[in-house]
PDB file of C-alpha atoms in Angstrom:
ATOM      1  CA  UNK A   1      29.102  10.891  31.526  1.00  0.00           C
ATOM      2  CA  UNK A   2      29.343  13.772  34.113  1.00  0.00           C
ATOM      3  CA  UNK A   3      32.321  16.333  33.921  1.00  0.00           C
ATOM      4  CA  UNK A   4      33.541  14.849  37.194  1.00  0.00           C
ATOM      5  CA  UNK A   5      33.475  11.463  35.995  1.00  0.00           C
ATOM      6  CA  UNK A   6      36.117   9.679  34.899  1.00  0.00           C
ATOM      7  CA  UNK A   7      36.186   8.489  31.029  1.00  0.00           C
ATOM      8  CA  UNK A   8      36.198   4.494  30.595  1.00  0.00           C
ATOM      9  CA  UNK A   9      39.414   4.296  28.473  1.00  0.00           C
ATOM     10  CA  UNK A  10      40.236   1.448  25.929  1.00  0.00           C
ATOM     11  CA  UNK A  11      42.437  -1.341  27.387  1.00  0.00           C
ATOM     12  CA  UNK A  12      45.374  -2.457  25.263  1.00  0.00           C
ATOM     13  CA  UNK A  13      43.611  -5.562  23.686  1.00  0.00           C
ATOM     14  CA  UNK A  14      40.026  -2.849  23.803  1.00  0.00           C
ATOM     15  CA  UNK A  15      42.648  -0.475  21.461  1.00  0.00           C
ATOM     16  CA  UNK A  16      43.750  -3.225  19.375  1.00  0.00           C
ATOM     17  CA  UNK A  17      40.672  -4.481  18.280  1.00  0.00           C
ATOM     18  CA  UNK A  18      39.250  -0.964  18.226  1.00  0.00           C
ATOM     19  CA  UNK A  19      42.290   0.103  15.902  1.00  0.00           C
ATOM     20  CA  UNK A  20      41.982  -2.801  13.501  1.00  0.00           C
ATOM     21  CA  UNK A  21      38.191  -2.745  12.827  1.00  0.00           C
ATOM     22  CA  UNK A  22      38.866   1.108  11.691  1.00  0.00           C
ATOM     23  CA  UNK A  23      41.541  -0.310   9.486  1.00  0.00           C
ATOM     24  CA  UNK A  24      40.039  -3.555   8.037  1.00  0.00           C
ATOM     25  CA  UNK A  25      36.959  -2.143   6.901  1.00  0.00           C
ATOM     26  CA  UNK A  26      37.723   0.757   4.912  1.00  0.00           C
ATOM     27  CA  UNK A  27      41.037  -1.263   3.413  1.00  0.00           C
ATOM     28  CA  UNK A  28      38.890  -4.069   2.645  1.00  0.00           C
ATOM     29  CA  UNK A  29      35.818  -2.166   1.414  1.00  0.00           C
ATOM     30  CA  UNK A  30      37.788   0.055  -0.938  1.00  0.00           C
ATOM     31  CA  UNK A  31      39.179  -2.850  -3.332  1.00  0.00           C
ATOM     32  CA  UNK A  32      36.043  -4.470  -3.395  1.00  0.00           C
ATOM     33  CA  UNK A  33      34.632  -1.776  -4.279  1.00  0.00           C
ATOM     34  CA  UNK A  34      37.712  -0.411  -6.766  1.00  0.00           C
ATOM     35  CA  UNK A  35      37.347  -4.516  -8.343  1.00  0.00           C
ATOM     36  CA  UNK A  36      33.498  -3.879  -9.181  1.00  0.00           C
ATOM     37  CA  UNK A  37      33.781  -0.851 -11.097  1.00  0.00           C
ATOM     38  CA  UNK A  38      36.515  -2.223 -12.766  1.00  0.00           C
ATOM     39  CA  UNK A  39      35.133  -5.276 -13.992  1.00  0.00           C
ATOM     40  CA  UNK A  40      31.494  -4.011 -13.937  1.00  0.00           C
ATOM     41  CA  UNK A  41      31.318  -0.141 -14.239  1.00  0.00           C
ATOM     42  CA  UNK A  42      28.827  -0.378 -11.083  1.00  0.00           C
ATOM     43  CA  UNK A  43      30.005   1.703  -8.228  1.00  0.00           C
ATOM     44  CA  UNK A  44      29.155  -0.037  -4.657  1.00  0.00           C
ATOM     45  CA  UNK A  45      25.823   1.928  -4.401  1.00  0.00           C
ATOM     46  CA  UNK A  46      24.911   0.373  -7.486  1.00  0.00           C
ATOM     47  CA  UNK A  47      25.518  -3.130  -6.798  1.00  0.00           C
ATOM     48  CA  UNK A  48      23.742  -2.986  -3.620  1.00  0.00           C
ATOM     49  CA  UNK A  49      20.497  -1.521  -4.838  1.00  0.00           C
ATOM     50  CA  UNK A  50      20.351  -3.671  -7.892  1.00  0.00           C
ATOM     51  CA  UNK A  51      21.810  -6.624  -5.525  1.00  0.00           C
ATOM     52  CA  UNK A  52      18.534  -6.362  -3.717  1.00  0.00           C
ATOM     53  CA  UNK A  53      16.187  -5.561  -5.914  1.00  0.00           C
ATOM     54  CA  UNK A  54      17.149  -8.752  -7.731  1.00  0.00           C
ATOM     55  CA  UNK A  55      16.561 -11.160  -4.930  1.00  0.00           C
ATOM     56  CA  UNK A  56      13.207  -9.870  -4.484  1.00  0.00           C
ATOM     57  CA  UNK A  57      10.167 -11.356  -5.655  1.00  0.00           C
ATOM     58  CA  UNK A  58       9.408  -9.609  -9.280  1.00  0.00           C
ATOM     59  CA  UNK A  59      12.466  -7.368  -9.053  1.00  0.00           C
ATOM     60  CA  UNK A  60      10.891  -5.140  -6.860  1.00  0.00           C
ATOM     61  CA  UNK A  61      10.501  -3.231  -3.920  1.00  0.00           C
ATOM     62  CA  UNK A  62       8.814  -0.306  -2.247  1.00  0.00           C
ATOM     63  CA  UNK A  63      11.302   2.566  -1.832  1.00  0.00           C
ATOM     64  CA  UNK A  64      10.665   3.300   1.913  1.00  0.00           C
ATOM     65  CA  UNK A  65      11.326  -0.186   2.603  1.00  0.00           C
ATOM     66  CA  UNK A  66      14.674  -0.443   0.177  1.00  0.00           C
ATOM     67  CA  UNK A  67      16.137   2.452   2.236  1.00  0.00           C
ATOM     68  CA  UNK A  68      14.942   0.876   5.591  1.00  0.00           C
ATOM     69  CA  UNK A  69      16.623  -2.345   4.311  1.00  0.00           C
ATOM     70  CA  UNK A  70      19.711  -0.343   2.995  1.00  0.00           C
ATOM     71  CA  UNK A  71      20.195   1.663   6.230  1.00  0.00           C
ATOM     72  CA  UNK A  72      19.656   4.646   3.632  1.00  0.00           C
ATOM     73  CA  UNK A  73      18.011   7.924   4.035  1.00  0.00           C
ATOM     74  CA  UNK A  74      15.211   8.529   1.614  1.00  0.00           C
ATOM     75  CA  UNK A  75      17.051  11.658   0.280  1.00  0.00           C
ATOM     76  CA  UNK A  76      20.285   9.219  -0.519  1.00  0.00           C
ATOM     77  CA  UNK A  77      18.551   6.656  -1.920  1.00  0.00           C
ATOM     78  CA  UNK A  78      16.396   9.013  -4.066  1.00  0.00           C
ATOM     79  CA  UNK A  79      19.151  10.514  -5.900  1.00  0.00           C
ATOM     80  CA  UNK A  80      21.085   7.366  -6.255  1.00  0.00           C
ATOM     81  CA  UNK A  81      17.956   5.714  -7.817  1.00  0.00           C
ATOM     82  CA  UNK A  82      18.062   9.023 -10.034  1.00  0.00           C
ATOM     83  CA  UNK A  83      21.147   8.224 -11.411  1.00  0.00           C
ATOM     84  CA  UNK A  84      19.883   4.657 -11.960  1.00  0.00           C
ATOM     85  CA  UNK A  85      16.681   5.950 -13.678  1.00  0.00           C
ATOM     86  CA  UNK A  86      18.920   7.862 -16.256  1.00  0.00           C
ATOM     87  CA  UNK A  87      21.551   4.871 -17.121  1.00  0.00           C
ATOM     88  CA  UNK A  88      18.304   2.764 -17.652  1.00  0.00           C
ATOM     89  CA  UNK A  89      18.732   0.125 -15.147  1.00  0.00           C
ATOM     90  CA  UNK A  90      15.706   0.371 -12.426  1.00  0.00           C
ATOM     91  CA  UNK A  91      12.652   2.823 -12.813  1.00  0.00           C
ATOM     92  CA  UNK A  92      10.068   4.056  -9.935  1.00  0.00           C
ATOM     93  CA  UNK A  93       6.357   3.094 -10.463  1.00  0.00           C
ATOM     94  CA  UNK A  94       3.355   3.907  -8.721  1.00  0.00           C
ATOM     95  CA  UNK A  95       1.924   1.368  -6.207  1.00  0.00           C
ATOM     96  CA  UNK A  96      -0.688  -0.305  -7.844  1.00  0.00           C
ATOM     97  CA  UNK A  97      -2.132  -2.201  -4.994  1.00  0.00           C
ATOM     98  CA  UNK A  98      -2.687   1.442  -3.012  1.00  0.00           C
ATOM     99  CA  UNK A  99      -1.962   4.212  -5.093  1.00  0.00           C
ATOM    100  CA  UNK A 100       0.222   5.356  -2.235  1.00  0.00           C
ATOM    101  CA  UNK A 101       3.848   5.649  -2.420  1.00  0.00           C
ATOM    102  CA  UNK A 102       6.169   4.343  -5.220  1.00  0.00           C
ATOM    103  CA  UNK A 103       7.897   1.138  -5.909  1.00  0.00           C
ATOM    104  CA  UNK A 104      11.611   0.719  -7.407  1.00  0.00           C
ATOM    105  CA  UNK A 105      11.868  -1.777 -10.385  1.00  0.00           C
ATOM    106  CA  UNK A 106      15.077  -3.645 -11.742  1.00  0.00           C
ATOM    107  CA  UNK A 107      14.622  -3.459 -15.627  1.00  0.00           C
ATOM    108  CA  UNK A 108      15.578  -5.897 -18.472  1.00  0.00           C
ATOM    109  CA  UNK A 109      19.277  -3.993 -18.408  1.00  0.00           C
ATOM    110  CA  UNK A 110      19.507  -3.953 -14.799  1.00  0.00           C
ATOM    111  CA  UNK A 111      18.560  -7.507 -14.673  1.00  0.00           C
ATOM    112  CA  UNK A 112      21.514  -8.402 -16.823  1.00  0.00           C
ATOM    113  CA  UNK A 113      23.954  -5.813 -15.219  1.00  0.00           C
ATOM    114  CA  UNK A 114      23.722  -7.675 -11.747  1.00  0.00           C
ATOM    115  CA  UNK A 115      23.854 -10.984 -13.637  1.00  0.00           C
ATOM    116  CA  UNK A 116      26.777 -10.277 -15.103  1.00  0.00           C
ATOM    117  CA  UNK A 117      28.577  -8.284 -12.386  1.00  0.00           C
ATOM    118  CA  UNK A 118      27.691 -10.735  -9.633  1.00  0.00           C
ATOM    119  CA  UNK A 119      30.846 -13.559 -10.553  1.00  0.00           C
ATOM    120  CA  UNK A 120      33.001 -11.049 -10.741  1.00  0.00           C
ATOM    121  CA  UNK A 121      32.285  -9.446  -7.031  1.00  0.00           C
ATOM    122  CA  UNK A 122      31.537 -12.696  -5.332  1.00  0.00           C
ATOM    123  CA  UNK A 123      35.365 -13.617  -6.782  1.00  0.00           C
ATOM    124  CA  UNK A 124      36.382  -9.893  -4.949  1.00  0.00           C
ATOM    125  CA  UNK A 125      34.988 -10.894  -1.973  1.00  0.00           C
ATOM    126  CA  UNK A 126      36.531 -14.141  -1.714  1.00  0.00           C
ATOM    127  CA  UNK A 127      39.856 -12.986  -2.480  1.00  0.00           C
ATOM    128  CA  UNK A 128      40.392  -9.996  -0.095  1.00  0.00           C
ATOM    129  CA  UNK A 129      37.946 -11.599   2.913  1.00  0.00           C
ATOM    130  CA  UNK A 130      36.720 -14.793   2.117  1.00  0.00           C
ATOM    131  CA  UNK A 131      40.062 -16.787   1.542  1.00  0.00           C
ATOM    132  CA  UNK A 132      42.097 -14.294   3.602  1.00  0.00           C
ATOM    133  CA  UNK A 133      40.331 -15.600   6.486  1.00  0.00           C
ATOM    134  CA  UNK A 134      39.925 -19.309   7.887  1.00  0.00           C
ATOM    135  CA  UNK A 135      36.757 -20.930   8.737  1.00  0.00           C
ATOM    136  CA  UNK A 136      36.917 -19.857  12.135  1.00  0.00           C
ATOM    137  CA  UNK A 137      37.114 -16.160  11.199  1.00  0.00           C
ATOM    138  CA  UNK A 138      34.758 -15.619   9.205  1.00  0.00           C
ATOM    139  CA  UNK A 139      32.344 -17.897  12.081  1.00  0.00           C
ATOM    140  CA  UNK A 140      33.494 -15.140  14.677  1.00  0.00           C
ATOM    141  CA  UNK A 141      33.121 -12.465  12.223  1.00  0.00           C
ATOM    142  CA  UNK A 142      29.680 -13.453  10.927  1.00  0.00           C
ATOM    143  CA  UNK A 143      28.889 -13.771  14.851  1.00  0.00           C
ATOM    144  CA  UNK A 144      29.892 -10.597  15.594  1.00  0.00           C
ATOM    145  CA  UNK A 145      28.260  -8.756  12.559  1.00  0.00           C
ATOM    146  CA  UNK A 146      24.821 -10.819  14.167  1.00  0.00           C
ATOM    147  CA  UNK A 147      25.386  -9.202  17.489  1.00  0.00           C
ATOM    148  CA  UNK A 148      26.050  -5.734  16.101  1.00  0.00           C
ATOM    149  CA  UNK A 149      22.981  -5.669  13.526  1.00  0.00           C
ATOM    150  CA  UNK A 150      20.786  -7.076  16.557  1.00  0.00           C
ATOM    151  CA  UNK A 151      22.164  -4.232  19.173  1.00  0.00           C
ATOM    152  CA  UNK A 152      21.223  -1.578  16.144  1.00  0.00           C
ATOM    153  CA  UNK A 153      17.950  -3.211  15.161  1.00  0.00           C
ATOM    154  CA  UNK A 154      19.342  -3.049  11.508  1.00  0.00           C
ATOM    155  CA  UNK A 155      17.589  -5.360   8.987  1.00  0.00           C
ATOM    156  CA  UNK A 156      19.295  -8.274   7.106  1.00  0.00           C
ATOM    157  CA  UNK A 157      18.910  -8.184   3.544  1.00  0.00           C
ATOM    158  CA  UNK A 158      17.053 -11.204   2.501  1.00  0.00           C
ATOM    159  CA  UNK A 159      16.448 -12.636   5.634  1.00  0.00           C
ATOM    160  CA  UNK A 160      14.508 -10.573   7.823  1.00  0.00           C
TER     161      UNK A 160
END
């Protein structure tokens, strides 16, 4: 945009839907959230590392590709796999195919705290999305969460 151009403001129905996404998510996303540690003691950064290491093929992953996956900086996800490390639930290993780079792996107690936090998150998510919403909403929600990972080239866990 130029100084002497004119801004493209929202329309009423743009503002609406602009003002409710900025609502729903964080509302949404903070009793999720506020349910797991409750029930679990994970906070969300938790659950979503150990939720992906533990769809992965031997429980683990390289670390530059868990933060690509995550949408993480290395810095973030290094410290969060720090506190990991010292609760005992994931540790870092060399590579041993390479000996380049390092590899995050979901332990025997990290195994068992995604195990047993995962009823208890996927009942969360059902009751303040999932069963909030009819079967047409969550369609036209999943479609537009498709369109807005494709327009940001963003990974989908598990599936790409």
């Amino acid at each position: 945009m130029t100084p002497a151009s004119e801004p493209r403001w929202l329309t009423e129905a743009e503002q609406d839907a602009w003002y409710a996404w900025r609502r729903m998510f964080p509302l949404v996303n903070a009793e999720i959230a506020r349910d797991l540690n409750q029930d679990s003691g994970l906070s969300e950064a938790d659950y979503d590392v150990l939720s992906v290491l533990g769809s992965t093929d031997g429980h683990r992953m390289r670390i530059s590709a868990l933060a690509e996956l995550m949408q993480w900086s290395r810095s973030r996800l290094s410290h969060q796999l720090t506190r990991m490390e010292q609760r005992g639930i994931v540790r870092r290993e060399d590579v041993a195919t390479d000996g380049r780079g390092a590899e995050v792996v979901l332990t025997g107690t990290g195994v068992a705290a995604i195990t047993e936090a995962a009823p208890f998150h996927v009942a969360s998510v059902r009751r303040h999305l999932v069963d909030v919403l009819t079967p047409e909403q969550l369609r036209a929600l999943a479609e537009i969460g498709e369109v807005l990972r494709h327009r940001f080239a963003a990974p989908r866990k598990g599936r790409d």
